[in-house]
PDB file of C-alpha atoms in Angstrom:
ATOM      1  CA  UNK C 100       0.135  -0.284   0.053  1.00 50.00           C
ATOM      2  CA  UNK C 101       2.806   2.256   0.064  1.00 58.00           C
ATOM      3  CA  UNK C 102       2.158   2.658  -3.604  1.00 75.00           C
ATOM      4  CA  UNK C 103      -1.090   4.065  -3.474  1.00 76.00           C
ATOM      5  CA  UNK C 104      -1.840   7.267  -2.570  1.00 78.00           C
ATOM      6  CA  UNK C 105      -5.242   9.292  -1.458  1.00 82.00           C
ATOM      7  CA  UNK C 106      -6.334  12.351   0.103  1.00 80.00           C
ATOM      8  CA  UNK C 107      -9.650  13.446   1.907  1.00 81.00           C
ATOM      9  CA  UNK C 108     -11.465  16.905   2.156  1.00 84.00           C
ATOM     10  CA  UNK C 109     -11.273  16.177   5.962  1.00 82.00           C
ATOM     11  CA  UNK C 110      -8.216  14.852   7.049  1.00 83.00           C
ATOM     12  CA  UNK C 111      -6.433  12.062   7.209  1.00 87.00           C
ATOM     13  CA  UNK C 112      -7.027   8.289   5.534  1.00 89.00           C
ATOM     14  CA  UNK C 113      -6.203   4.620   5.893  1.00 89.00           C
ATOM     15  CA  UNK C 114      -5.334   2.963   3.080  1.00 90.00           C
ATOM     16  CA  UNK C 115      -6.036  -0.893   2.869  1.00 90.00           C
ATOM     17  CA  UNK C 116      -4.317  -4.013   0.518  1.00 91.00           C
ATOM     18  CA  UNK C 117      -8.335  -5.938   0.252  1.00 92.00           C
ATOM     19  CA  UNK C 118      -6.298  -9.009  -1.746  1.00 92.00           C
ATOM     20  CA  UNK C 119      -5.771 -10.068  -5.212  1.00 91.00           C
ATOM     21  CA  UNK C 120      -7.468 -12.149  -7.504  1.00 90.00           C
ATOM     22  CA  UNK C 121      -5.726 -13.748 -10.555  1.00 87.00           C
ATOM     23  CA  UNK C 122      -7.117 -14.053 -13.933  1.00 84.00           C
ATOM     24  CA  UNK C 123      -4.891 -16.616 -15.752  1.00 75.00           C
ATOM     25  CA  UNK C 124      -1.578 -17.062 -15.625  1.00 69.00           C
ATOM     26  CA  UNK C 125       1.579 -16.846 -16.872  1.00 67.00           C
ATOM     27  CA  UNK C 126       1.203 -14.691 -20.585  1.00 74.00           C
ATOM     28  CA  UNK C 127      -1.462 -12.469 -20.863  1.00 73.00           C
ATOM     29  CA  UNK C 128      -2.440 -12.880 -17.240  1.00 81.00           C
ATOM     30  CA  UNK C 129      -3.569 -10.599 -15.198  1.00 87.00           C
ATOM     31  CA  UNK C 130      -3.720  -9.550 -11.359  1.00 89.00           C
ATOM     32  CA  UNK C 131      -7.319  -7.963 -10.291  1.00 91.00           C
ATOM     33  CA  UNK C 132      -5.378  -5.826  -7.429  1.00 93.00           C
ATOM     34  CA  UNK C 133      -8.435  -4.517  -4.496  1.00 94.00           C
ATOM     35  CA  UNK C 134      -7.188  -1.494  -2.270  1.00 94.00           C
ATOM     36  CA  UNK C 135      -9.432   0.353   0.231  1.00 94.00           C
ATOM     37  CA  UNK C 136      -9.241   4.159   1.550  1.00 93.00           C
ATOM     38  CA  UNK C 137     -11.258   4.946   4.671  1.00 92.00           C
ATOM     39  CA  UNK C 138     -11.271   8.207   5.942  1.00 90.00           C
ATOM     40  CA  UNK C 139     -11.801   9.332   9.670  1.00 87.00           C
ATOM     41  CA  UNK C 140     -15.259   9.533   9.662  1.00 88.00           C
ATOM     42  CA  UNK C 141     -15.982   6.455   7.934  1.00 90.00           C
ATOM     43  CA  UNK C 142     -16.223   6.688   4.679  1.00 90.00           C
ATOM     44  CA  UNK C 143     -14.678   4.542   2.659  1.00 92.00           C
ATOM     45  CA  UNK C 144     -14.269   3.548  -1.218  1.00 92.00           C
ATOM     46  CA  UNK C 145     -12.708   0.232  -2.612  1.00 93.00           C
ATOM     47  CA  UNK C 146     -10.768   0.884  -6.011  1.00 91.00           C
ATOM     48  CA  UNK C 147      -9.096  -2.463  -7.854  1.00 91.00           C
ATOM     49  CA  UNK C 148      -5.861  -1.759 -10.478  1.00 90.00           C
ATOM     50  CA  UNK C 149      -5.464  -4.219 -13.038  1.00 89.00           C
ATOM     51  CA  UNK C 150      -2.154  -5.667 -13.670  1.00 87.00           C
ATOM     52  CA  UNK C 151      -2.086  -7.454 -16.850  1.00 86.00           C
ATOM     53  CA  UNK C 152       1.412  -9.758 -17.447  1.00 82.00           C
ATOM     54  CA  UNK C 153       3.096  -9.379 -20.545  1.00 82.00           C
ATOM     55  CA  UNK C 154       6.784 -11.336 -20.673  1.00 83.00           C
ATOM     56  CA  UNK C 155       9.083  -9.204 -23.565  1.00 83.00           C
ATOM     57  CA  UNK C 156      11.592 -10.363 -21.890  1.00 85.00           C
ATOM     58  CA  UNK C 157      14.048 -12.951 -24.422  1.00 86.00           C
ATOM     59  CA  UNK C 158      15.523 -15.375 -22.346  1.00 90.00           C
ATOM     60  CA  UNK C 159      18.991 -15.843 -21.973  1.00 93.00           C
ATOM     61  CA  UNK C 160      21.679 -19.344 -22.926  1.00 94.00           C
ATOM     62  CA  UNK C 161      24.842 -18.989 -20.644  1.00 93.00           C
ATOM     63  CA  UNK C 162      26.063 -21.570 -21.876  1.00 93.00           C
ATOM     64  CA  UNK C 163      26.195 -23.983 -24.234  1.00 95.00           C
ATOM     65  CA  UNK C 164      28.692 -26.598 -26.541  1.00 96.00           C
ATOM     66  CA  UNK C 165      32.022 -25.428 -27.477  1.00 96.00           C
ATOM     67  CA  UNK C 166      32.872 -25.500 -30.776  1.00 97.00           C
ATOM     68  CA  UNK C 167      34.518 -29.044 -32.524  1.00 96.00           C
ATOM     69  CA  UNK C 168      36.854 -30.005 -34.891  1.00 96.00           C
ATOM     70  CA  UNK C 169      37.015 -33.547 -36.063  1.00 96.00           C
ATOM     71  CA  UNK C 170      37.816 -35.742 -38.935  1.00 93.00           C
ATOM     72  CA  UNK C 171      35.066 -37.584 -40.068  1.00 92.00           C
ATOM     73  CA  UNK C 172      31.143 -36.934 -40.566  1.00 90.00           C
ATOM     74  CA  UNK C 173      31.438 -40.660 -39.273  1.00 90.00           C
ATOM     75  CA  UNK C 174      32.846 -38.438 -35.646  1.00 93.00           C
ATOM     76  CA  UNK C 175      29.659 -36.149 -35.374  1.00 95.00           C
ATOM     77  CA  UNK C 176      29.532 -36.613 -31.824  1.00 95.00           C
ATOM     78  CA  UNK C 177      24.747 -36.602 -30.507  1.00 96.00           C
ATOM     79  CA  UNK C 178      22.441 -33.726 -29.998  1.00 97.00           C
ATOM     80  CA  UNK C 179      22.884 -32.766 -26.280  1.00 96.00           C
ATOM     81  CA  UNK C 180      20.099 -30.489 -25.176  1.00 96.00           C
ATOM     82  CA  UNK C 181      21.689 -31.182 -21.419  1.00 95.00           C
ATOM     83  CA  UNK C 182      24.913 -28.789 -22.232  1.00 95.00           C
ATOM     84  CA  UNK C 183      22.628 -25.584 -23.434  1.00 96.00           C
ATOM     85  CA  UNK C 184      22.398 -23.609 -20.057  1.00 95.00           C
ATOM     86  CA  UNK C 185      19.421 -21.177 -19.972  1.00 95.00           C
ATOM     87  CA  UNK C 186      16.975 -19.124 -17.593  1.00 93.00           C
ATOM     88  CA  UNK C 187      14.355 -17.188 -18.142  1.00 91.00           C
ATOM     89  CA  UNK C 188      12.967 -14.254 -15.946  1.00 87.00           C
ATOM     90  CA  UNK C 189       9.059 -15.605 -15.814  1.00 82.00           C
ATOM     91  CA  UNK C 190       9.579 -19.127 -15.029  1.00 83.00           C
ATOM     92  CA  UNK C 191      11.093 -22.959 -17.017  1.00 89.00           C
ATOM     93  CA  UNK C 192      12.633 -23.233 -20.653  1.00 93.00           C
ATOM     94  CA  UNK C 193      12.462 -25.204 -22.758  1.00 95.00           C
ATOM     95  CA  UNK C 194      15.521 -26.454 -24.734  1.00 96.00           C
ATOM     96  CA  UNK C 195      15.131 -28.151 -28.057  1.00 96.00           C
ATOM     97  CA  UNK C 196      17.287 -29.272 -31.543  1.00 97.00           C
ATOM     98  CA  UNK C 197      16.277 -27.288 -34.283  1.00 96.00           C
ATOM     99  CA  UNK C 198      18.825 -28.862 -37.332  1.00 96.00           C
ATOM    100  CA  UNK C 199      22.223 -29.551 -38.077  1.00 96.00           C
ATOM    101  CA  UNK C 200      22.848 -27.365 -41.157  1.00 96.00           C
ATOM    102  CA  UNK C 201      26.166 -28.114 -43.297  1.00 95.00           C
ATOM    103  CA  UNK C 202      27.769 -25.365 -45.369  1.00 95.00           C
ATOM    104  CA  UNK C 203      27.901 -27.514 -48.539  1.00 93.00           C
ATOM    105  CA  UNK C 204      31.642 -27.169 -49.194  1.00 91.00           C
ATOM    106  CA  UNK C 205      33.464 -30.572 -48.510  1.00 87.00           C
ATOM    107  CA  UNK C 206      37.230 -29.917 -46.798  1.00 86.00           C
ATOM    108  CA  UNK C 207      36.862 -28.609 -44.376  1.00 94.00           C
ATOM    109  CA  UNK C 208      32.785 -28.616 -44.338  1.00 95.00           C
ATOM    110  CA  UNK C 209      31.088 -26.461 -41.177  1.00 97.00           C
ATOM    111  CA  UNK C 210      28.290 -27.575 -40.032  1.00 97.00           C
ATOM    112  CA  UNK C 211      25.946 -25.057 -38.155  1.00 98.00           C
ATOM    113  CA  UNK C 212      24.080 -27.758 -35.149  1.00 98.00           C
ATOM    114  CA  UNK C 213      21.467 -25.252 -33.518  1.00 98.00           C
ATOM    115  CA  UNK C 214      19.583 -25.310 -30.843  1.00 97.00           C
ATOM    116  CA  UNK C 215      16.720 -22.719 -29.534  1.00 96.00           C
ATOM    117  CA  UNK C 216      15.458 -21.908 -25.727  1.00 95.00           C
ATOM    118  CA  UNK C 217      11.543 -20.684 -25.798  1.00 94.00           C
ATOM    119  CA  UNK C 218      10.208 -19.931 -22.133  1.00 90.00           C
ATOM    120  CA  UNK C 219       6.372 -20.145 -21.672  1.00 84.00           C
ATOM    121  CA  UNK C 220       5.622 -16.865 -23.602  1.00 85.00           C
ATOM    122  CA  UNK C 221       6.698 -18.065 -26.914  1.00 86.00           C
ATOM    123  CA  UNK C 222       9.706 -15.842 -26.427  1.00 90.00           C
ATOM    124  CA  UNK C 223      13.247 -17.989 -28.212  1.00 93.00           C
ATOM    125  CA  UNK C 224      16.700 -17.396 -28.039  1.00 95.00           C
ATOM    126  CA  UNK C 225      18.529 -19.754 -30.438  1.00 96.00           C
ATOM    127  CA  UNK C 226      22.826 -21.099 -29.848  1.00 97.00           C
ATOM    128  CA  UNK C 227      24.160 -21.981 -32.946  1.00 97.00           C
ATOM    129  CA  UNK C 228      27.208 -25.060 -32.085  1.00 97.00           C
ATOM    130  CA  UNK C 229      30.197 -24.096 -35.249  1.00 97.00           C
ATOM    131  CA  UNK C 230      31.766 -28.023 -36.112  1.00 97.00           C
ATOM    132  CA  UNK C 231      34.509 -28.075 -38.697  1.00 97.00           C
ATOM    133  CA  UNK C 232      34.613 -31.478 -40.187  1.00 95.00           C
ATOM    134  CA  UNK C 233      38.575 -32.273 -41.818  1.00 94.00           C
ATOM    135  CA  UNK C 234      39.570 -34.822 -42.889  1.00 91.00           C
ATOM    136  CA  UNK C 235      43.376 -34.333 -42.806  1.00 91.00           C
ATOM    137  CA  UNK C 236      44.926 -37.778 -42.539  1.00 88.00           C
ATOM    138  CA  UNK C 237      45.775 -39.552 -45.961  1.00 86.00           C
ATOM    139  CA  UNK C 238      45.186 -43.178 -47.183  1.00 85.00           C
ATOM    140  CA  UNK C 239      47.119 -45.570 -47.349  1.00 83.00           C
ATOM    141  CA  UNK C 240      48.056 -48.649 -49.589  1.00 79.00           C
ATOM    142  CA  UNK C 241      48.840 -51.529 -48.552  1.00 79.00           C
ATOM    143  CA  UNK C 242      49.627 -55.538 -50.354  1.00 76.00           C
ATOM    144  CA  UNK C 243      51.722 -52.779 -52.962  1.00 75.00           C
ATOM    145  CA  UNK C 244      53.510 -56.222 -54.818  1.00 74.00           C
ATOM    146  CA  UNK C 245      57.398 -55.354 -54.863  1.00 76.00           C
ATOM    147  CA  UNK C 246      59.311 -53.412 -58.110  1.00 77.00           C
ATOM    148  CA  UNK C 247      60.260 -56.311 -61.614  1.00 73.00           C
ATOM    149  CA  UNK C 248      61.750 -55.642 -64.255  1.00 74.00           C
ATOM    150  CA  UNK C 249      59.577 -57.763 -67.404  1.00 71.00           C
ATOM    151  CA  UNK C 250      60.843 -58.404 -70.607  1.00 74.00           C
ATOM    152  CA  UNK C 251      58.458 -58.630 -73.170  1.00 70.00           C
ATOM    153  CA  UNK C 252      55.719 -60.434 -70.525  1.00 66.00           C
ATOM    154  CA  UNK C 253      52.189 -59.023 -69.673  1.00 66.00           C
ATOM    155  CA  UNK C 254      52.698 -57.164 -67.243  1.00 64.00           C
ATOM    156  CA  UNK C 255      50.750 -59.251 -64.559  1.00 67.00           C
ATOM    157  CA  UNK C 256      50.065 -57.819 -60.469  1.00 67.00           C
ATOM    158  CA  UNK C 257      48.297 -57.876 -58.068  1.00 71.00           C
ATOM    159  CA  UNK C 258      45.854 -54.678 -57.116  1.00 74.00           C
ATOM    160  CA  UNK C 259      47.328 -52.968 -53.772  1.00 77.00           C
ATOM    161  CA  UNK C 260      44.252 -51.589 -51.302  1.00 78.00           C
ATOM    162  CA  UNK C 261      43.521 -48.728 -49.776  1.00 80.00           C
ATOM    163  CA  UNK C 262      42.207 -47.655 -47.106  1.00 82.00           C
ATOM    164  CA  UNK C 263      40.846 -44.412 -44.919  1.00 81.00           C
ATOM    165  CA  UNK C 264      39.770 -43.755 -42.014  1.00 81.00           C
ATOM    166  CA  UNK C 265      36.951 -41.048 -42.792  1.00 78.00           C
ATOM    167  CA  UNK C 266      36.645 -43.243 -46.500  1.00 77.00           C
ATOM    168  CA  UNK C 267      35.249 -47.677 -45.724  1.00 75.00           C
ATOM    169  CA  UNK C 268      35.705 -48.019 -50.139  1.00 75.00           C
ATOM    170  CA  UNK C 269      38.615 -45.836 -51.374  1.00 76.00           C
ATOM    171  CA  UNK C 270      39.418 -45.431 -54.789  1.00 76.00           C
ATOM    172  CA  UNK C 271      42.806 -46.782 -55.532  1.00 71.00           C
TER     173      UNK C 271
END
């Protein structure tokens, strides 16, 4: 009642808070707050204040997964919703994964892993983790036949095999 002001033409007035009536909850809700003002002669009046609740403040993402560099797309870690730390001024926050969006390049490829945090009022904030996929390990050859010198014979040899850390079937 300290913020409620009232006056009377005959003297002192007394303000009391009668109570609050919640109408709705969360976003777009309102509170009807009722005050009673009485003067020294017992004359009274009641005033109702309407307080509208409207959350326009975006939530805050305090932390998320660090940028990451990997050699192969097969090393891409799973989505980790628990790595996103978000808070809101009005209540709980829901965190979800939107998409992994590659940039279209191959060496290196950058994937933008997008997370979004939303509050119950529809305010949202996005967090993007940058993941760089860059295969820097060259393939290896094995089963190579030794050097030979041939005279007029048809060159018969066993084809070498190849292996690569990112390609299960590299071309030889």
